[in-house]
Amino acid sequence: MSEDKGFSRLIDTMERLRSDSGCEWDREQTHSSLKPYLIEEAYEVLDAIERADDEMLVEELGDLLLQVVFHAQIASERGAFDSSDIVNRLTDKLVRRHPHVFAQASGYSYRQWERIKAEEKGATHSSPVGRINQALPALSLARRTVENAVEMNLDELDEDEVSQGILKSAGEMSRSIESEDIERIEESMGELLMEIARCAVMNKIDPERRLRLKVEEYMNKLESAYRHNEGSS
């Protein structure tokens, strides 16, 4: 089956599910009610990538695509937009943001990419802050902010300065814990996490991914301890 026919079949299937003769649960869904599923499916795609499992990745990408088609169908029913609008807008955006490929322009430029994005959104300036999605998880938000600051030459990420920043923040947090000052603990913890994000960008590390892997290690240790305790009882 061709890609066009496969996608059309998916659109038709979702339309049928939302019809009067379709599925009651599907008909009841709204943009808001689907929000948890969108987040869940995105993280399941990440899990499949981490596991390097192609079969799982195909499955999870399909579930994520379902969320896109689901939202498109709901929007289509109220006359807002449909799947074709999504695909066409995305294609136009890709062409517009790659003038070095589709137009007579020089090679790729980060500043050019950001300028085009800003123009699309009607921005009058190119701030490294305003372009970032504030809904990102905190560590990812910190990483993206630092990356943009580096690209705009607003943060040089000097190795000694970053190292000293981590040591200073860790020392302040240690003293705050000793004094049992909750507000100072919270403040110093935030400063330490921000310095860790700067260190991660400097070393081209994704802090969100590294933390997730450490959490998985911790969960495995808990599981082992639980099984050991169960076997001893």
Coordinates of N, CA and C in Angstrom, one line a residue:
M1 N 0.8 -1.2 0.0 CA 0.0 0.0 0.0 C 0.9 1.2 0.0
S2 N 0.6 2.2 -0.9 CA 1.4 3.4 -0.9 C 1.1 4.3 0.3
E3 N 2.1 5.2 0.6 CA 2.0 6.1 1.7 C 0.7 6.9 1.7
D4 N 0.4 7.5 0.5 CA -0.8 8.3 0.3 C -2.1 7.5 0.7
K5 N -2.2 6.2 0.2 CA -3.4 5.4 0.4 C -3.4 5.0 1.9
G6 N -2.3 4.7 2.5 CA -2.2 4.4 3.9 C -2.7 5.5 4.8
F7 N -2.3 6.7 4.5 CA -2.6 7.9 5.3 C -4.1 8.2 5.1
S8 N -4.6 8.0 3.8 CA -6.0 8.3 3.6 C -6.9 7.3 4.3
R9 N -6.4 6.0 4.4 CA -7.2 5.0 5.1 C -7.3 5.3 6.6
L10 N -6.2 5.8 7.1 CA -6.1 6.2 8.5 C -7.1 7.4 8.8
I11 N -7.1 8.4 7.9 CA -8.1 9.5 8.0 C -9.5 9.0 8.0
D12 N -9.8 8.1 7.0 CA -11.2 7.6 6.9 C -11.6 6.8 8.1
T13 N -10.6 6.0 8.6 CA -10.9 5.2 9.8 C -11.3 6.1 11.0
M14 N -10.5 7.2 11.2 CA -10.8 8.1 12.3 C -12.1 8.8 12.2
E15 N -12.4 9.2 10.9 CA -13.7 9.8 10.7 C -14.8 8.9 11.0
R16 N -14.7 7.6 10.6 CA -15.7 6.6 10.9 C -15.9 6.4 12.5
L17 N -14.7 6.4 13.2 CA -14.8 6.2 14.6 C -15.5 7.3 15.3
R18 N -15.4 8.5 14.7 CA -16.0 9.7 15.3 C -17.5 9.9 14.9
S19 N -17.9 9.1 13.9 CA -19.3 9.3 13.4 C -20.3 8.7 14.3
D20 N -21.6 9.0 14.0 CA -22.7 8.5 14.8 C -22.7 7.0 14.9
S21 N -22.2 6.3 13.9 CA -22.2 4.9 13.9 C -20.9 4.3 14.4
G22 N -20.0 5.2 14.9 CA -18.7 4.8 15.3 C -18.6 4.4 16.8
C23 N -17.5 4.8 17.4 CA -17.2 4.4 18.8 C -17.6 5.5 19.8
E24 N -18.4 5.2 20.8 CA -18.9 6.2 21.8 C -17.7 6.9 22.4
W25 N -16.7 6.1 22.8 CA -15.5 6.7 23.5 C -14.8 7.7 22.6
D26 N -14.6 7.4 21.4 CA -13.9 8.3 20.5 C -14.7 9.5 20.2
R27 N -16.1 9.4 20.1 CA -16.9 10.6 19.9 C -16.9 11.5 21.1
E28 N -16.7 11.0 22.3 CA -16.7 11.9 23.5 C -15.4 12.7 23.7
Q29 N -14.3 12.3 23.0 CA -13.1 13.0 23.2 C -13.0 14.4 22.7
T30 N -12.2 15.2 23.4 CA -12.0 16.6 23.0 C -10.5 16.9 22.9
H31 N -10.1 18.1 22.4 CA -8.7 18.4 22.5 C -8.1 18.3 23.9
S32 N -8.9 18.8 24.8 CA -8.4 18.8 26.2 C -8.4 17.4 26.8
S33 N -9.4 16.6 26.5 CA -9.4 15.2 27.1 C -8.2 14.4 26.6
L34 N -7.7 14.7 25.4 CA -6.7 13.9 24.8 C -5.3 14.3 25.2
K35 N -5.2 15.4 25.9 CA -3.8 15.9 26.3 C -3.0 14.9 27.0
P36 N -3.5 14.2 28.0 CA -2.6 13.2 28.7 C -2.1 12.1 27.8
Y37 N -2.9 11.7 26.8 CA -2.5 10.6 25.9 C -1.4 11.1 24.9
L38 N -1.5 12.4 24.5 CA -0.5 12.9 23.7 C 0.9 12.9 24.3
I39 N 0.9 13.3 25.6 CA 2.2 13.3 26.4 C 2.7 11.9 26.6
E40 N 1.8 11.0 26.9 CA 2.1 9.6 27.2 C 2.7 8.9 26.0
E41 N 2.1 9.2 24.8 CA 2.5 8.5 23.6 C 3.9 9.1 23.2
A42 N 4.1 10.4 23.4 CA 5.4 10.9 23.0 C 6.5 10.3 23.9
Y43 N 6.3 10.1 25.1 CA 7.3 9.5 26.0 C 7.5 8.0 25.6
E44 N 6.5 7.3 25.2 CA 6.6 5.9 24.8 C 7.5 5.8 23.5
V45 N 7.4 6.8 22.6 CA 8.3 6.9 21.5 C 9.7 7.0 21.9
L46 N 9.9 7.9 22.9 CA 11.3 8.1 23.4 C 11.8 6.8 24.0
D47 N 10.9 6.0 24.7 CA 11.3 4.8 25.3 C 11.7 3.8 24.2
A48 N 11.0 3.7 23.1 CA 11.3 2.8 22.0 C 12.7 3.2 21.4
I49 N 12.9 4.5 21.3 CA 14.2 4.9 20.8 C 15.4 4.5 21.7
E50 N 15.2 4.7 23.0 CA 16.2 4.3 24.0 C 16.5 2.8 23.9
R51 N 15.5 2.0 23.7 CA 15.6 0.6 23.6 C 16.2 0.1 22.3
A52 N 16.2 1.0 21.3 CA 16.7 0.6 19.9 C 15.9 -0.5 19.4
D53 N 14.5 -0.5 19.6 CA 13.6 -1.5 19.2 C 12.8 -1.0 18.1
D54 N 13.1 -1.4 16.8 CA 12.4 -0.9 15.7 C 10.9 -1.3 15.7
E55 N 10.6 -2.5 16.1 CA 9.2 -2.9 16.1 C 8.4 -2.1 17.1
M56 N 9.0 -1.9 18.2 CA 8.3 -1.0 19.2 C 8.2 0.4 18.7
L57 N 9.2 0.9 18.0 CA 9.2 2.3 17.5 C 8.1 2.4 16.5
V58 N 7.9 1.5 15.6 CA 6.9 1.5 14.6 C 5.5 1.6 15.3
E59 N 5.3 0.8 16.3 CA 4.1 0.8 17.1 C 3.8 2.1 17.8
E60 N 4.8 2.6 18.4 CA 4.7 3.9 19.2 C 4.5 5.1 18.3
L61 N 5.3 5.1 17.2 CA 5.1 6.3 16.3 C 3.7 6.3 15.7
G62 N 3.2 5.1 15.5 CA 1.8 5.0 15.0 C 0.8 5.5 16.1
D63 N 1.0 5.2 17.3 CA 0.2 5.7 18.4 C 0.3 7.2 18.5
L64 N 1.5 7.8 18.3 CA 1.6 9.2 18.3 C 1.0 9.9 17.1
L65 N 1.1 9.2 16.0 CA 0.4 9.7 14.8 C -1.1 9.7 15.0
L66 N -1.6 8.7 15.6 CA -3.0 8.7 15.9 C -3.5 9.9 16.7
Q67 N -2.7 10.4 17.6 CA -3.1 11.6 18.3 C -3.2 12.8 17.4
V68 N -2.3 12.9 16.4 CA -2.3 14.0 15.5 C -3.6 13.9 14.6
V69 N -3.9 12.7 14.1 CA -5.1 12.5 13.3 C -6.4 12.7 14.1
F70 N -6.3 12.3 15.4 CA -7.5 12.5 16.3 C -7.8 14.0 16.4
H71 N -6.8 14.8 16.7 CA -7.0 16.2 16.9 C -7.4 16.9 15.6
A72 N -6.9 16.4 14.5 CA -7.3 17.0 13.2 C -8.7 16.7 12.9
Q73 N -9.2 15.5 13.2 CA -10.6 15.1 13.0 C -11.5 16.0 13.9
I74 N -11.2 16.1 15.1 CA -12.0 17.0 16.0 C -12.1 18.4 15.5
A75 N -10.9 18.9 15.0 CA -10.9 20.3 14.5 C -11.7 20.4 13.2
S76 N -11.6 19.3 12.4 CA -12.3 19.3 11.1 C -13.8 19.4 11.4
E77 N -14.3 18.7 12.4 CA -15.7 18.7 12.7 C -16.3 20.1 13.1
R78 N -15.4 20.9 13.6 CA -15.9 22.3 14.0 C -15.4 23.3 13.0
G79 N -14.9 22.8 11.8 CA -14.6 23.7 10.7 C -13.3 24.5 10.9
A80 N -12.4 24.1 11.7 CA -11.2 24.8 12.0 C -10.1 24.5 11.0
F81 N -9.7 23.2 11.0 CA -8.7 22.7 10.0 C -8.8 21.2 10.0
D82 N -8.1 20.6 9.0 CA -8.1 19.2 8.9 C -6.6 18.7 8.7
S83 N -6.5 17.4 8.4 CA -5.2 16.8 8.3 C -4.4 17.3 7.1
S84 N -5.1 17.7 6.0 CA -4.5 18.3 4.9 C -3.8 19.6 5.2
D85 N -4.5 20.4 6.0 CA -4.0 21.7 6.5 C -2.7 21.5 7.2
I86 N -2.7 20.5 8.1 CA -1.5 20.2 8.9 C -0.3 19.8 8.0
V87 N -0.6 18.9 7.1 CA 0.5 18.4 6.2 C 1.0 19.5 5.3
N88 N 0.1 20.3 4.7 CA 0.5 21.4 3.8 C 1.3 22.5 4.6
R89 N 0.8 22.8 5.8 CA 1.5 23.9 6.5 C 2.9 23.4 6.9
L90 N 3.0 22.1 7.3 CA 4.3 21.6 7.7 C 5.3 21.6 6.5
T91 N 4.8 21.1 5.4 CA 5.6 21.1 4.2 C 6.1 22.5 3.8
D92 N 5.2 23.5 3.8 CA 5.5 24.8 3.4 C 6.6 25.4 4.4
K93 N 6.4 25.0 5.7 CA 7.4 25.5 6.7 C 8.8 24.9 6.5
L94 N 8.8 23.6 6.1 CA 10.1 23.0 5.9 C 10.8 23.6 4.7
V95 N 10.1 23.9 3.7 CA 10.7 24.5 2.5 C 11.1 25.9 2.8
R96 N 10.3 26.7 3.5 CA 10.6 28.1 3.8 C 11.8 28.2 4.7
R97 N 12.0 27.2 5.7 CA 13.1 27.3 6.6 C 14.4 26.7 6.1
H98 N 14.3 26.2 4.9 CA 15.6 25.6 4.3 C 15.9 26.3 2.9
P99 N 16.1 27.6 2.9 CA 16.3 28.3 1.7 C 17.6 27.8 1.0
H100 N 18.5 27.3 1.8 CA 19.8 26.8 1.3 C 19.6 25.5 0.5
V101 N 18.4 24.9 0.6 CA 18.1 23.7 -0.1 C 17.1 23.9 -1.2
F102 N 16.1 24.7 -0.9 CA 15.0 24.9 -1.9 C 15.1 26.3 -2.6
A103 N 16.0 27.2 -2.2 CA 16.1 28.5 -2.9 C 17.6 28.8 -3.1
Q104 N 17.9 29.9 -3.7 CA 19.2 30.3 -4.0 C 19.8 31.0 -2.8
A105 N 20.2 30.2 -1.8 CA 20.8 30.8 -0.6 C 22.0 30.0 -0.2
S106 N 22.8 30.7 0.7 CA 24.1 30.0 1.1 C 23.8 28.9 2.0
G107 N 24.8 28.2 2.6 CA 24.6 27.1 3.5 C 23.8 27.4 4.7
Y108 N 23.6 26.3 5.5 CA 22.7 26.4 6.7 C 23.3 27.4 7.7
S109 N 22.4 28.2 8.3 CA 22.8 29.2 9.3 C 21.8 29.2 10.4
Y110 N 22.3 29.0 11.6 CA 21.4 29.0 12.8 C 20.7 30.3 12.9
R111 N 21.4 31.4 12.7 CA 20.8 32.7 12.8 C 19.7 32.9 11.8
Q112 N 19.9 32.4 10.6 CA 18.9 32.5 9.5 C 17.7 31.7 9.8
W113 N 17.9 30.5 10.4 CA 16.8 29.6 10.8 C 16.0 30.3 11.8
E114 N 16.6 30.9 12.8 CA 15.9 31.6 13.9 C 15.2 32.9 13.4
R115 N 15.8 33.6 12.5 CA 15.2 34.8 11.9 C 13.9 34.4 11.2
I116 N 14.0 33.3 10.4 CA 12.8 32.9 9.6 C 11.7 32.5 10.6
K117 N 12.0 31.8 11.7 CA 11.0 31.4 12.7 C 10.4 32.6 13.3
A118 N 11.2 33.6 13.6 CA 10.7 34.8 14.3 C 9.8 35.5 13.3
E119 N 10.1 35.6 12.0 CA 9.3 36.3 11.0 C 8.0 35.6 10.9
E120 N 8.0 34.2 10.9 CA 6.7 33.5 10.8 C 5.8 33.8 12.0
K121 N 6.3 34.0 13.1 CA 5.5 34.2 14.3 C 5.3 35.7 14.5
G122 N 5.7 36.6 13.6 CA 5.5 38.0 13.7 C 6.3 38.7 14.8
A123 N 7.4 38.0 15.2 CA 8.3 38.6 16.2 C 9.1 39.8 15.7
T124 N 9.3 40.8 16.5 CA 10.0 42.0 16.1 C 11.5 41.9 16.5
H125 N 11.8 40.9 17.3 CA 13.2 40.7 17.7 C 13.5 39.2 17.8
S126 N 14.7 38.9 17.9 CA 15.1 37.5 17.9 C 15.7 37.1 19.3
S127 N 14.9 37.1 20.3 CA 15.4 36.8 21.7 C 15.6 35.3 21.8
P128 N 16.7 34.9 22.5 CA 16.9 33.4 22.7 C 16.0 32.9 23.7
V129 N 15.2 33.7 24.4 CA 14.3 33.3 25.4 C 12.9 33.1 24.8
G130 N 12.4 34.0 24.1 CA 11.0 34.0 23.6 C 10.7 32.9 22.7
R131 N 11.7 32.3 22.1 CA 11.4 31.2 21.1 C 11.3 29.9 21.7
I132 N 11.5 29.7 23.0 CA 11.5 28.4 23.6 C 10.2 28.1 24.2
N133 N 9.7 26.8 24.0 CA 8.5 26.4 24.6 C 8.6 26.2 26.1
Q134 N 7.8 27.1 26.8 CA 7.9 27.1 28.3 C 7.3 25.8 28.9
A135 N 6.6 25.0 28.1 CA 5.9 23.8 28.6 C 6.9 22.6 28.7
L136 N 8.1 22.8 28.2 CA 9.1 21.7 28.2 C 9.4 21.3 29.7
P137 N 9.8 20.0 29.9 CA 10.2 19.6 31.2 C 11.4 20.5 31.6
A138 N 11.6 20.8 32.9 CA 12.5 21.8 33.4 C 13.9 21.6 32.9
L139 N 14.4 20.4 32.9 CA 15.8 20.2 32.5 C 16.0 20.4 31.0
S140 N 15.0 20.0 30.2 CA 15.0 20.2 28.8 C 14.9 21.7 28.5
L141 N 14.0 22.4 29.3 CA 13.9 23.9 29.1 C 15.2 24.6 29.4
A142 N 15.9 24.1 30.5 CA 17.2 24.7 30.8 C 18.2 24.5 29.7
R143 N 18.2 23.3 29.2 CA 19.2 22.9 28.1 C 18.9 23.8 26.9
R144 N 17.7 23.9 26.5 CA 17.4 24.6 25.3 C 17.7 26.1 25.4
T145 N 17.5 26.6 26.6 CA 17.8 28.0 26.9 C 19.2 28.3 26.8
V146 N 20.0 27.4 27.4 CA 21.5 27.6 27.4 C 22.0 27.4 25.9
E147 N 21.5 26.4 25.2 CA 21.9 26.2 23.8 C 21.7 27.4 23.0
N148 N 20.5 28.0 23.1 CA 20.2 29.3 22.4 C 21.1 30.4 22.8
A149 N 21.4 30.5 24.1 CA 22.3 31.6 24.6 C 23.7 31.4 24.0
V150 N 24.1 30.2 23.9 CA 25.4 29.9 23.3 C 25.4 30.3 21.8
E151 N 24.4 29.9 21.1 CA 24.3 30.2 19.7 C 24.3 31.7 19.4
M152 N 23.7 32.4 20.3 CA 23.6 33.9 20.2 C 24.8 34.6 20.8
N153 N 25.8 33.8 21.2 CA 27.0 34.4 21.9 C 26.7 35.2 23.1
L154 N 25.7 34.7 23.9 CA 25.4 35.3 25.2 C 25.9 34.6 26.4
D155 N 26.4 33.4 26.1 CA 27.0 32.5 27.2 C 28.1 31.8 26.6
E156 N 29.3 32.0 27.0 CA 30.5 31.4 26.4 C 30.8 30.0 27.0
L157 N 30.2 29.7 28.1 CA 30.4 28.4 28.7 C 31.9 28.1 28.9
D158 N 32.5 29.0 29.6 CA 33.9 28.7 29.9 C 34.0 27.6 30.9
E159 N 34.9 26.6 30.6 CA 35.0 25.4 31.4 C 35.3 25.7 32.9
D160 N 36.3 26.5 33.2 CA 36.6 26.8 34.6 C 35.4 27.5 35.3
E161 N 34.8 28.4 34.5 CA 33.6 29.2 35.1 C 32.5 28.2 35.4
V162 N 32.2 27.3 34.5 CA 31.1 26.3 34.7 C 31.4 25.4 35.9
S163 N 32.7 25.0 36.0 CA 33.1 24.1 37.1 C 33.0 24.8 38.4
Q164 N 33.4 26.0 38.4 CA 33.3 26.8 39.7 C 31.9 27.1 40.1
G165 N 31.0 27.3 39.0 CA 29.6 27.5 39.3 C 29.0 26.3 40.0
I166 N 29.3 25.1 39.5 CA 28.8 23.9 40.1 C 29.3 23.7 41.5
L167 N 30.6 23.9 41.7 CA 31.1 23.7 43.1 C 30.5 24.8 44.0
K168 N 30.3 26.0 43.6 CA 29.8 27.0 44.4 C 28.3 26.7 44.8
S169 N 27.5 26.3 43.8 CA 26.1 26.0 44.0 C 26.0 24.8 44.9
A170 N 26.9 23.7 44.7 CA 26.8 22.5 45.6 C 27.2 22.9 47.0
G171 N 28.2 23.8 47.2 CA 28.6 24.2 48.5 C 27.5 24.9 49.2
E172 N 26.8 25.8 48.5 CA 25.7 26.6 49.1 C 24.6 25.7 49.5
M173 N 24.3 24.7 48.7 CA 23.3 23.8 49.0 C 23.6 23.0 50.2
S174 N 24.9 22.5 50.3 CA 25.3 21.8 51.5 C 25.1 22.6 52.8
R175 N 25.5 23.9 52.7 CA 25.4 24.7 53.9 C 23.9 25.0 54.2
S176 N 23.1 25.1 53.2 CA 21.6 25.3 53.4 C 21.0 24.1 54.1
I177 N 21.4 22.9 53.7 CA 20.9 21.6 54.3 C 21.3 21.6 55.8
E178 N 22.6 22.0 56.1 CA 23.0 22.0 57.5 C 22.2 22.9 58.3
S179 N 21.9 24.1 57.7 CA 21.1 25.1 58.5 C 19.6 24.8 58.5
E180 N 19.2 23.8 57.7 CA 17.8 23.4 57.6 C 16.9 24.5 57.2
D181 N 17.5 25.3 56.3 CA 16.7 26.5 55.7 C 16.1 26.0 54.4
I182 N 14.8 25.7 54.4 CA 14.1 25.2 53.2 C 14.2 26.1 52.0
E183 N 14.0 27.4 52.3 CA 14.0 28.4 51.2 C 15.4 28.4 50.5
R184 N 16.4 28.4 51.3 CA 17.8 28.4 50.8 C 18.1 27.1 50.1
I185 N 17.6 26.0 50.6 CA 17.8 24.7 49.9 C 17.2 24.7 48.6
E186 N 15.9 25.2 48.5 CA 15.3 25.3 47.2 C 16.0 26.2 46.2
E187 N 16.4 27.3 46.7 CA 17.1 28.3 45.8 C 18.5 27.7 45.3
S188 N 19.3 27.1 46.2 CA 20.6 26.6 45.9 C 20.4 25.3 45.0
M189 N 19.3 24.6 45.2 CA 19.1 23.4 44.3 C 18.8 23.9 42.9
G190 N 18.0 24.9 42.8 CA 17.7 25.5 41.4 C 19.0 26.0 40.8
E191 N 19.8 26.7 41.5 CA 21.1 27.2 40.9 C 22.0 26.0 40.5
L192 N 22.0 24.9 41.3 CA 22.9 23.8 41.0 C 22.4 23.1 39.7
L193 N 21.1 22.9 39.6 CA 20.5 22.3 38.5 C 20.8 23.1 37.2
M194 N 20.7 24.4 37.3 CA 21.0 25.3 36.2 C 22.4 25.2 35.7
E195 N 23.3 25.1 36.7 CA 24.8 25.0 36.4 C 25.0 23.6 35.8
I196 N 24.3 22.6 36.2 CA 24.4 21.3 35.6 C 24.0 21.3 34.2
A197 N 22.9 22.0 33.9 CA 22.4 22.1 32.5 C 23.4 22.8 31.6
R198 N 24.1 23.9 32.2 CA 25.1 24.5 31.4 C 26.3 23.6 31.1
C199 N 26.7 22.8 32.1 CA 27.7 21.8 32.0 C 27.3 20.8 30.9
A200 N 26.1 20.4 30.9 CA 25.6 19.4 30.0 C 25.7 19.9 28.5
V201 N 25.3 21.1 28.3 CA 25.4 21.7 27.0 C 26.8 21.9 26.6
M202 N 27.7 22.3 27.5 CA 29.1 22.4 27.2 C 29.7 21.1 26.7
N203 N 29.2 20.0 27.3 CA 29.8 18.7 26.9 C 28.8 17.9 26.0
K204 N 27.8 18.6 25.4 CA 26.9 18.0 24.4 C 26.2 16.7 25.0
I205 N 25.7 16.9 26.2 CA 25.0 15.8 26.9 C 23.5 16.3 27.1
D206 N 22.6 15.4 26.9 CA 21.2 15.6 27.2 C 20.9 15.3 28.6
P207 N 20.8 16.3 29.5 CA 20.6 16.0 30.9 C 19.3 15.3 31.2
E208 N 18.3 15.5 30.4 CA 17.0 14.9 30.7 C 17.2 13.4 30.4
R209 N 17.9 13.0 29.4 CA 18.1 11.6 29.1 C 19.0 10.9 30.1
R210 N 20.0 11.6 30.5 CA 20.9 11.0 31.5 C 20.2 10.8 32.9
L211 N 19.4 11.8 33.3 CA 18.6 11.6 34.5 C 17.6 10.5 34.4
R212 N 17.0 10.3 33.2 CA 16.1 9.2 33.0 C 16.8 7.9 33.2
L213 N 18.0 7.8 32.6 CA 18.7 6.5 32.7 C 19.1 6.2 34.2
K214 N 19.5 7.3 34.9 CA 19.8 7.1 36.3 C 18.6 6.7 37.1
V215 N 17.4 7.3 36.8 CA 16.2 6.9 37.5 C 15.9 5.4 37.2
E216 N 16.1 5.0 36.0 CA 15.9 3.6 35.6 C 16.8 2.7 36.4
E217 N 18.1 3.1 36.6 CA 19.0 2.3 37.4 C 18.5 2.2 38.8
Y218 N 18.0 3.3 39.4 CA 17.5 3.4 40.7 C 16.3 2.4 40.9
M219 N 15.4 2.5 39.8 CA 14.2 1.6 39.9 C 14.6 0.2 39.8
N220 N 15.6 -0.2 39.1 CA 16.1 -1.6 39.0 C 16.6 -2.0 40.3
K221 N 17.3 -1.1 41.0 CA 17.8 -1.4 42.4 C 16.7 -1.7 43.3
L222 N 15.7 -0.8 43.2 CA 14.5 -1.0 44.1 C 13.8 -2.3 43.8
E223 N 13.7 -2.7 42.6 CA 13.1 -3.9 42.2 C 13.9 -5.1 42.7
S224 N 15.2 -5.0 42.6 CA 16.0 -6.1 43.1 C 15.9 -6.2 44.6
A225 N 15.9 -5.1 45.3 CA 15.8 -5.1 46.8 C 14.4 -5.7 47.2
Y226 N 13.4 -5.3 46.4 CA 12.0 -5.8 46.7 C 12.0 -7.3 46.6
R227 N 12.6 -7.8 45.5 CA 12.6 -9.3 45.2 C 13.4 -10.0 46.3
H228 N 14.5 -9.4 46.7 CA 15.3 -10.0 47.8 C 14.5 -10.1 49.1
N229 N 13.8 -9.0 49.4 CA 13.1 -9.0 50.7 C 11.9 -10.0 50.6
E230 N 11.3 -10.1 49.5 CA 10.2 -11.0 49.3 C 10.7 -12.5 49.5
G231 N 11.9 -12.7 48.9 CA 12.5 -14.1 49.0 C 12.9 -14.4 50.4
S232 N 13.2 -13.4 51.2 CA 13.7 -13.6 52.6 C 12.6 -13.8 53.6
S233 N 11.4 -13.3 53.2 CA 10.2 -13.4 54.1 C 9.5 -14.7 54.1

